[in-house]
C-alpha positions as a printed Julia matrix, in Angstrom:
148×3 Matrix{Float64}:
 22.09  -202.83  83.21
 23.6   -199.36  83.0
 22.35  -196.7   85.4
 21.37  -193.7   83.28
 19.85  -191.74  86.17
 22.94  -189.58  86.95
 23.25  -188.67  83.25
 19.52  -187.96  82.98
 19.74  -185.74  86.07
 22.66  -183.89  84.46
 20.67  -183.38  81.26
 17.58  -182.23  83.18
 19.64  -179.72  85.16
 21.21  -178.07  82.1
 20.23  -174.49  81.45
 17.42  -174.16  78.91
 19.89  -172.59  76.47
 22.42  -175.42  76.7
 19.74  -178.13  76.76
 18.09  -176.85  73.57
 21.43  -176.25  71.91
 22.21  -179.95  72.36
 18.72  -181.06  71.28
 18.85  -178.92  68.12
 22.35  -180.2   67.41
 21.11  -183.78  67.32
 17.45  -183.42  66.27
 17.1   -180.08  64.5
 14.13  -177.9   65.44
 12.19  -179.0   68.52
  8.43  -178.67  68.26
  6.5   -177.16  71.15
  5.01  -178.18  73.4
  7.84  -180.5   74.32
  8.44  -182.96  77.11
 11.99  -182.54  78.44
 12.16  -186.09  79.83
 10.98  -187.55  76.51
 13.64  -185.55  74.66
 16.3   -186.89  77.04
 15.07  -190.45  76.36
 15.22  -189.8   72.62
 18.76  -188.48  72.96
 19.77  -191.58  74.94
 18.28  -193.81  72.23
 20.1   -191.82  69.57
 23.46  -192.2   71.36
 22.97  -195.94  71.95
 22.19  -196.57  68.28
 25.05  -198.66  66.87
 25.95  -196.43  63.91
 25.56  -193.19  65.87
 27.7   -194.6   68.66
 30.41  -195.63  66.2
 30.31  -192.15  64.67
 30.8   -190.58  68.13
 33.72  -192.9   68.88
 35.33  -192.51  65.44
 35.89  -188.8   66.17
 38.05  -189.46  69.24
 41.58  -188.11  68.98
 44.67  -188.55  71.16
 43.73  -185.77  73.59
 40.13  -187.02  73.87
 41.52  -190.46  74.77
 43.77  -188.91  77.44
 40.84  -187.07  79.02
 38.57  -190.12  78.92
 41.35  -192.29  80.38
 41.88  -189.86  83.26
 38.14  -189.86  83.99
 38.07  -193.65  83.98
 40.97  -193.89  86.45
 40.31  -191.01  88.84
 37.18  -190.61  90.94
 35.91  -187.04  91.26
 38.25  -185.5   88.69
 37.64  -181.76  88.33
 38.56  -179.25  85.63
 41.4   -178.07  87.85
 42.72  -181.63  88.07
 42.7   -181.88  84.28
 44.45  -178.55  83.84
 47.29  -179.52  86.17
 47.51  -183.09  84.91
 47.59  -182.09  81.24
 49.56  -178.84  81.54
 52.39  -180.21  79.37
 49.96  -181.19  76.59
 47.29  -178.47  76.56
 46.68  -174.97  77.83
 44.05  -174.34  80.51
 41.71  -172.94  77.85
 42.22  -175.93  75.55
 41.37  -178.34  78.38
 38.15  -176.48  79.18
 37.13  -176.39  75.51
 37.83  -180.13  75.2
 35.74  -180.92  78.28
 32.85  -178.86  76.92
 33.2   -180.53  73.52
 33.18  -184.04  75.0
 29.99  -183.14  76.9
 28.32  -181.87  73.73
 29.37  -185.08  71.97
 27.58  -187.07  74.73
 30.79  -188.78  75.87
 31.08  -187.2   79.33
 28.86  -185.39  81.81
 29.34  -183.66  85.16
 28.21  -184.42  88.7
 28.37  -182.1   91.68
 31.05  -183.06  94.2
 29.15  -183.11  97.48
 32.03  -182.01  99.71
 33.19  -179.19  97.4
 31.52  -176.49  95.35
 32.82  -178.09  92.16
 31.81  -180.61  89.55
 33.55  -183.82  88.61
 33.51  -185.51  85.24
 32.18  -188.94  84.4
 32.02  -190.98  81.21
 28.44  -191.12  79.99
 26.99  -194.55  80.78
 25.52  -194.64  77.26
 29.01  -195.04  75.79
 31.12  -196.31  78.68
 31.45  -199.95  77.6
 32.14  -199.08  73.97
 34.85  -196.57  74.93
 36.77  -198.91  77.25
 38.86  -200.54  74.48
 40.14  -197.1   73.43
 41.28  -196.02  76.89
 45.07  -195.96  77.22
 46.6   -195.53  80.69
 50.08  -195.37  79.12
 49.05  -192.22  77.23
 48.78  -190.27  80.47
 51.9   -191.56  82.18
 55.0   -189.39  82.02
 57.62  -190.63  79.61
 60.68  -191.87  81.48
 63.81  -190.17  80.26
 66.69  -192.4   79.36
 70.11  -191.79  80.93
 71.89  -193.23  77.9
């Protein structure tokens, strides 16, 4: 059974603005009064729905796959790690936009790194198993130059 608690904690800790942006993105207008925990449960159900999940995965591109692969292989990977690791493929700004986009698409979330004042990225447990076949460690390895 997947542990959704870290993801639910992430969702609960979002600013009101970001939380409602995501809720409106997926559900349209939110009626008041609302129950934040119930909305998070509804969002989890939405993401786990087979067709919705396939739609989320179908939008993955090469750079999304690289980012998700790095997250799957590296514990406590931070934005700075991504920027240095992907500097040949994307600018610093592009990396940050991609990370934000993957969060909005419910594919990744952040956790505070206890020993640093930073956050690390994790694959959302809602989609982790379904994303595994798309991960490609070779996509993030440097290409060996031939001496021929």
